[in-house]
Short mmCIF file of C-alpha atoms in Angstrom, two decimals:
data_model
loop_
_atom_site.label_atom_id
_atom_site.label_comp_id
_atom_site.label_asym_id
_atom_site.label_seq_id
_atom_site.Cartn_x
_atom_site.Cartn_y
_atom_site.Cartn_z
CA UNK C 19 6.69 4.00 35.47
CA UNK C 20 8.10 5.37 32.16
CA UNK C 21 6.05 6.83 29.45
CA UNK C 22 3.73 9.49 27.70
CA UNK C 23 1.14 10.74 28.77
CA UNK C 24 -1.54 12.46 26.80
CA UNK C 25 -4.60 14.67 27.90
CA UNK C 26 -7.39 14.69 27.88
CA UNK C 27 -8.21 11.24 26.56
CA UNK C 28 -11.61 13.08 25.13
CA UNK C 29 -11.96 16.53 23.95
CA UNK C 30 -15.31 18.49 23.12
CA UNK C 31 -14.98 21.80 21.49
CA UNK C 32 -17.05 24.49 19.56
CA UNK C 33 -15.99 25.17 15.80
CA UNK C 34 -13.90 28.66 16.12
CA UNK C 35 -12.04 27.84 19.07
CA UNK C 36 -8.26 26.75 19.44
CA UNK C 37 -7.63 24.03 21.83
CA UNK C 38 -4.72 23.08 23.37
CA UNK C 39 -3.05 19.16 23.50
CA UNK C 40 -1.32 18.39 26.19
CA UNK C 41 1.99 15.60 25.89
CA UNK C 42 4.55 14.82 28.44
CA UNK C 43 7.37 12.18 27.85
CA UNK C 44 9.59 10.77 31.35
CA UNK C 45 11.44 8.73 28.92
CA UNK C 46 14.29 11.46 28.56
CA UNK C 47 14.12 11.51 25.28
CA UNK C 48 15.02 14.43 22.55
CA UNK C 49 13.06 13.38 19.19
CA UNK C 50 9.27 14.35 19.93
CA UNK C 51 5.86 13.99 17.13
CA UNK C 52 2.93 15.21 16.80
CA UNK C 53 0.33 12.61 14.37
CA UNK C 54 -2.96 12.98 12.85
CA UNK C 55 -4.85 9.77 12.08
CA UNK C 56 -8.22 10.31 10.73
CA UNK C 57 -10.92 6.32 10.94
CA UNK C 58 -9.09 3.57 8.93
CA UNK C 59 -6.11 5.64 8.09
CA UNK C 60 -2.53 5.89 8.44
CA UNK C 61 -0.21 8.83 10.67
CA UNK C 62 0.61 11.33 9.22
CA UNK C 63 2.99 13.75 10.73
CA UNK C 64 1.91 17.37 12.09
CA UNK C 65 4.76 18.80 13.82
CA UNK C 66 8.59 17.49 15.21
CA UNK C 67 10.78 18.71 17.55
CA UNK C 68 14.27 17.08 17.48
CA UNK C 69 15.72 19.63 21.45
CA UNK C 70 14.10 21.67 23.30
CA UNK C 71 13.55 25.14 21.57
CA UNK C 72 13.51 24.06 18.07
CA UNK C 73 10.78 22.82 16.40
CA UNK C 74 10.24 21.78 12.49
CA UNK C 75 6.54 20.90 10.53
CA UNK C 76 5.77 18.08 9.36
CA UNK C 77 3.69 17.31 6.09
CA UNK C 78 0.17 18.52 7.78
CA UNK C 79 1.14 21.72 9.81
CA UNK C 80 -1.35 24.40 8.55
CA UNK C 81 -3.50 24.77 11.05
CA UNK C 82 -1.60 23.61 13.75
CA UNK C 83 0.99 25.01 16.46
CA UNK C 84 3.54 23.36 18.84
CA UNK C 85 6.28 24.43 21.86
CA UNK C 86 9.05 23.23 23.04
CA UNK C 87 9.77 24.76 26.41
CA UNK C 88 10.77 21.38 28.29
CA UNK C 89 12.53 18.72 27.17
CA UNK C 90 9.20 16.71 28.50
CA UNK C 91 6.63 18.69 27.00
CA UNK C 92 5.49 19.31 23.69
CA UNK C 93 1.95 20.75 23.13
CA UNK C 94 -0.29 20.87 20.46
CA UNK C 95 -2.61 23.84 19.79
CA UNK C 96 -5.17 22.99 17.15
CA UNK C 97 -6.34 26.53 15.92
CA UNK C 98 -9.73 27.88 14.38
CA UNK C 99 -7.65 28.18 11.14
CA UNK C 100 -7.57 23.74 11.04
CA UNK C 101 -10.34 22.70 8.60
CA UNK C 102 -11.48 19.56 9.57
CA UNK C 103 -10.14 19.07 13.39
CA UNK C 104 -11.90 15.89 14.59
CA UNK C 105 -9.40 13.36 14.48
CA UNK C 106 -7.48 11.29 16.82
CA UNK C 107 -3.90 13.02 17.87
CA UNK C 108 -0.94 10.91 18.66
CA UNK C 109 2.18 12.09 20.20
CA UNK C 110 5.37 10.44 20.17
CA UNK C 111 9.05 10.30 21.41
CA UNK C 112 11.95 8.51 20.22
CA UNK C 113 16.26 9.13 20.98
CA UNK C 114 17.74 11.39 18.52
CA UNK C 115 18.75 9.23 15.58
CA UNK C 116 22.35 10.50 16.20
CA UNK C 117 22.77 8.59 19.12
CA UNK C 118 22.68 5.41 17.10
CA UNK C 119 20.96 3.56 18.51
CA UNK C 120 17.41 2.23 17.53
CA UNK C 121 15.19 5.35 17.78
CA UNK C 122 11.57 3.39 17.44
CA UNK C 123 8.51 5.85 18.72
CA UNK C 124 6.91 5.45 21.52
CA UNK C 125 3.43 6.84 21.33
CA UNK C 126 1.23 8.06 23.91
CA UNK C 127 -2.74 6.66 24.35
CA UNK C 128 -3.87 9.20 22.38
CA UNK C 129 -6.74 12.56 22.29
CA UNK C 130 -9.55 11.84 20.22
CA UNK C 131 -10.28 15.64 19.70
CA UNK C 132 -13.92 16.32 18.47
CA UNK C 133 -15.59 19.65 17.13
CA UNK C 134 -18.52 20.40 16.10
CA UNK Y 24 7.22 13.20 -2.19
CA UNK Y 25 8.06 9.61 -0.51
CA UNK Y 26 4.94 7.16 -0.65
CA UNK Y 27 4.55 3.94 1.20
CA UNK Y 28 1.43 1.98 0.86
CA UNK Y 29 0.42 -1.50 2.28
CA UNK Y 30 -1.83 -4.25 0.64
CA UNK Y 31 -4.77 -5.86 1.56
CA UNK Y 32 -5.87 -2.90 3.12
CA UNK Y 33 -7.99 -5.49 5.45
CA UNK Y 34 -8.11 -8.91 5.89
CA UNK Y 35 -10.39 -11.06 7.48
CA UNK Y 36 -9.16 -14.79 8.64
CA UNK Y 37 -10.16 -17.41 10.83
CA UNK Y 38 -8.25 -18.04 13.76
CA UNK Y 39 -5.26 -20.58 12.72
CA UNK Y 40 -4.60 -19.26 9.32
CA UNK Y 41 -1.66 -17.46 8.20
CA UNK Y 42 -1.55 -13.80 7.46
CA UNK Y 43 1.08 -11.98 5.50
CA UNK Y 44 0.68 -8.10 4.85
CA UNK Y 45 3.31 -6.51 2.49
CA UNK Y 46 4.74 -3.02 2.27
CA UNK Y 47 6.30 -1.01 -0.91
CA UNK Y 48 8.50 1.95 -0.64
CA UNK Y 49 8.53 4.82 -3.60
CA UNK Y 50 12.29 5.34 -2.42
CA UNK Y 51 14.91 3.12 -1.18
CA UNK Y 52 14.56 2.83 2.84
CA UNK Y 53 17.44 2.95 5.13
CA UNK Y 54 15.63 0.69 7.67
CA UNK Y 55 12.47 -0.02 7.85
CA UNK Y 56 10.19 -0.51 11.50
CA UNK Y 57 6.84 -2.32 12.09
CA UNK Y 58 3.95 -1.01 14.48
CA UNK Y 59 0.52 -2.94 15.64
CA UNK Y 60 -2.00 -0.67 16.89
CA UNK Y 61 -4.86 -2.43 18.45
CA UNK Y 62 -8.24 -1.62 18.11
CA UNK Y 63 -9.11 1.76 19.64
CA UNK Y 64 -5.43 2.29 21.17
CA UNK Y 65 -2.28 3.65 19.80
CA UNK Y 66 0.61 1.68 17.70
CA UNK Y 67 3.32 -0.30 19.71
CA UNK Y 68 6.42 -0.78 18.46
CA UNK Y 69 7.32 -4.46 16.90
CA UNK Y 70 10.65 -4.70 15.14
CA UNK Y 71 13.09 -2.74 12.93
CA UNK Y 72 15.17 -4.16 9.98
CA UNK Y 73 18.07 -2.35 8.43
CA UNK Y 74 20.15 -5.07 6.24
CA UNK Y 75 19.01 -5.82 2.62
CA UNK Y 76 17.43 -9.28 2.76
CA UNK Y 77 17.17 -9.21 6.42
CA UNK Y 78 14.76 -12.14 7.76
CA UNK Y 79 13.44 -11.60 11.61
CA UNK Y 80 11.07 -13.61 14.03
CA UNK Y 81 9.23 -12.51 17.33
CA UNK Y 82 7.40 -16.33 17.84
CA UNK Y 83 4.87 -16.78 15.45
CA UNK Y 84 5.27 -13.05 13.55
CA UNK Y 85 8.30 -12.86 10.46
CA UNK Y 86 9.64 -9.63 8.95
CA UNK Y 87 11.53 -9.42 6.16
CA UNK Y 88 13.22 -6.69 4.82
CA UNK Y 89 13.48 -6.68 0.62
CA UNK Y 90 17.33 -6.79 -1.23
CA UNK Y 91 16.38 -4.12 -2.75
CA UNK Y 92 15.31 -2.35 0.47
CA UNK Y 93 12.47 -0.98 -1.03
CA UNK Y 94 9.83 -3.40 0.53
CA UNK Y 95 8.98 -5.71 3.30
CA UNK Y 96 6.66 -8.07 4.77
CA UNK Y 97 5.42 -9.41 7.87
CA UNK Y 98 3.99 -12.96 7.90
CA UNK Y 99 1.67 -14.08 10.78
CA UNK Y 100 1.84 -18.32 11.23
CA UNK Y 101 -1.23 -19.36 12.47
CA UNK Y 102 -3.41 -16.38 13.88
CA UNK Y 103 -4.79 -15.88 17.03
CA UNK Y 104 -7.28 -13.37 18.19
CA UNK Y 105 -4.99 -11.38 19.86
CA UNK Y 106 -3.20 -10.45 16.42
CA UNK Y 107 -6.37 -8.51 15.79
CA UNK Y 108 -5.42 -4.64 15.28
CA UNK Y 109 -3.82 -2.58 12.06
CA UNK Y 110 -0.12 -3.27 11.08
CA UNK Y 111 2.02 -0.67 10.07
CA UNK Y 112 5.18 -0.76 8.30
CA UNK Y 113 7.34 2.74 8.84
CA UNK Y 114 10.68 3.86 6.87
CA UNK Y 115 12.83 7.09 7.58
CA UNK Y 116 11.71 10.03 5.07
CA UNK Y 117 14.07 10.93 2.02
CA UNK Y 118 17.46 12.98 3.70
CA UNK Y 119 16.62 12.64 7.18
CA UNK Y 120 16.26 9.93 9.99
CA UNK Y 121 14.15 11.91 12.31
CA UNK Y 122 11.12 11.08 10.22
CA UNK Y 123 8.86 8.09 9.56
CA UNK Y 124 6.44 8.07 6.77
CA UNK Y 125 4.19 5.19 7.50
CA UNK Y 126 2.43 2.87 5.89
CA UNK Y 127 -1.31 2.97 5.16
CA UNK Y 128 -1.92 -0.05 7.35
CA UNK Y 129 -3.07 -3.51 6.80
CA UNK Y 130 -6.12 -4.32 9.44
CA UNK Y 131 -6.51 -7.90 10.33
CA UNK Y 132 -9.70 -9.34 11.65
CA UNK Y 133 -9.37 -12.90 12.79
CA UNK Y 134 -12.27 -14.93 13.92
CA UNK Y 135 -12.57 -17.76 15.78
#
């Protein structure tokens, strides 16, 4: 059964600690995301990785950190240094846009990230 | 920087009336896509237009992609509840197709 997978679903933390997002993609694809989407508002991008190893941020980064060690795998560490944290995190993978082809994103369910 | 904003914001029908939610670009798009994102879940791919003036149906849902390629619409015939959710329009940022700016969303309520 193809798809992403995000975890935890809910996440409690402290103010002051970093916490760590998981995302994992079986969809072999490249293009990976990282989205922010605070009640009643839009995505807006954190962090992109277009291959493993290379990374790029999006219009949101400070605050933020990502890896790309596996082609599956791209985690999101929120740090202390993030302002306002609580939000819901979306991750998402598409093809490369190169292999032209339609490169819509699939997203995964979703960590709504709390912290108080 | 690249803007693209949706209008209503929210709308609130009865169940059998049409919907339409439109979507303007600051910058000419290369393509544009369309995502519903149900309550409480994440946003599902719908459809993606690329030629100016392009017109596209999934059943009772119809995109359409401006001439000018700088807006678009998606028209709902006859709503059922299960069109409930927020409706996003996406388009490639300026100088690069890896990535989408999206919309600010268009969230439609329908009652019975």
């Amino acid at each position: 059964d193809g798809g992403i997978t995000q975890s935890p679903k809910y996440l409690f933390r402290k103010e002051g600690q970093n916490v760590t997002l998981s995302c994992e993609q079986n969809l072999n694809h490249d293009a990976m995301y990282w989205y922010r989407q605070d009640p009643g508002q839009g995505l807006r991008l954190i962090y992109y990785s277009q291959i493993v190893n290379d990374f790029q941020k999006g219009d949101i980064a400070e605050g933020y950190s990502v890896s790309r060690e596996k082609k599956e795998s791209f985690p999101l560490t929120v740090t202390s240094a993030q302002k306002n944290p609580t939000a819901f995190y979306l991750c998402a993978s598409s093809s490369n846009p190169g292999t032209g082809g339609l490169y819509e994103q699939y997203f995964g369910p979703g960590t709504r990230l709390t912290v108080t | 920087g690249q803007q693209v904003m949706q209008i209503p914001q929210y709308q609130h029908v009865q169940e059998g009336e049409d919907f339409t939610t439109y979507c303007n670009s600051s910058t000419t798009l290369s393509n544009i896509q369309w995502y519903k994102q149900r309550p409480g879940g994440h946003p599902v791919f719908l459809i993606q237009l690329v030629k100016s003036g392009e017109v596209k149906k999934q059943k009772r849902l119809t995109f359409q992609f401006g001439e000018a390629k700088k807006n678009s619409s998606l028209h709902i015939t006859a709503t059922q509840t299960t069109d409930v959710g927020t409706y996003f329009c996406a388009g490639p940022q300026t100088g690069t197709a890896s990535k989408l700016t999206f919309g600010t969303g268009t969230r439609l309520q329908v009652t019975l």
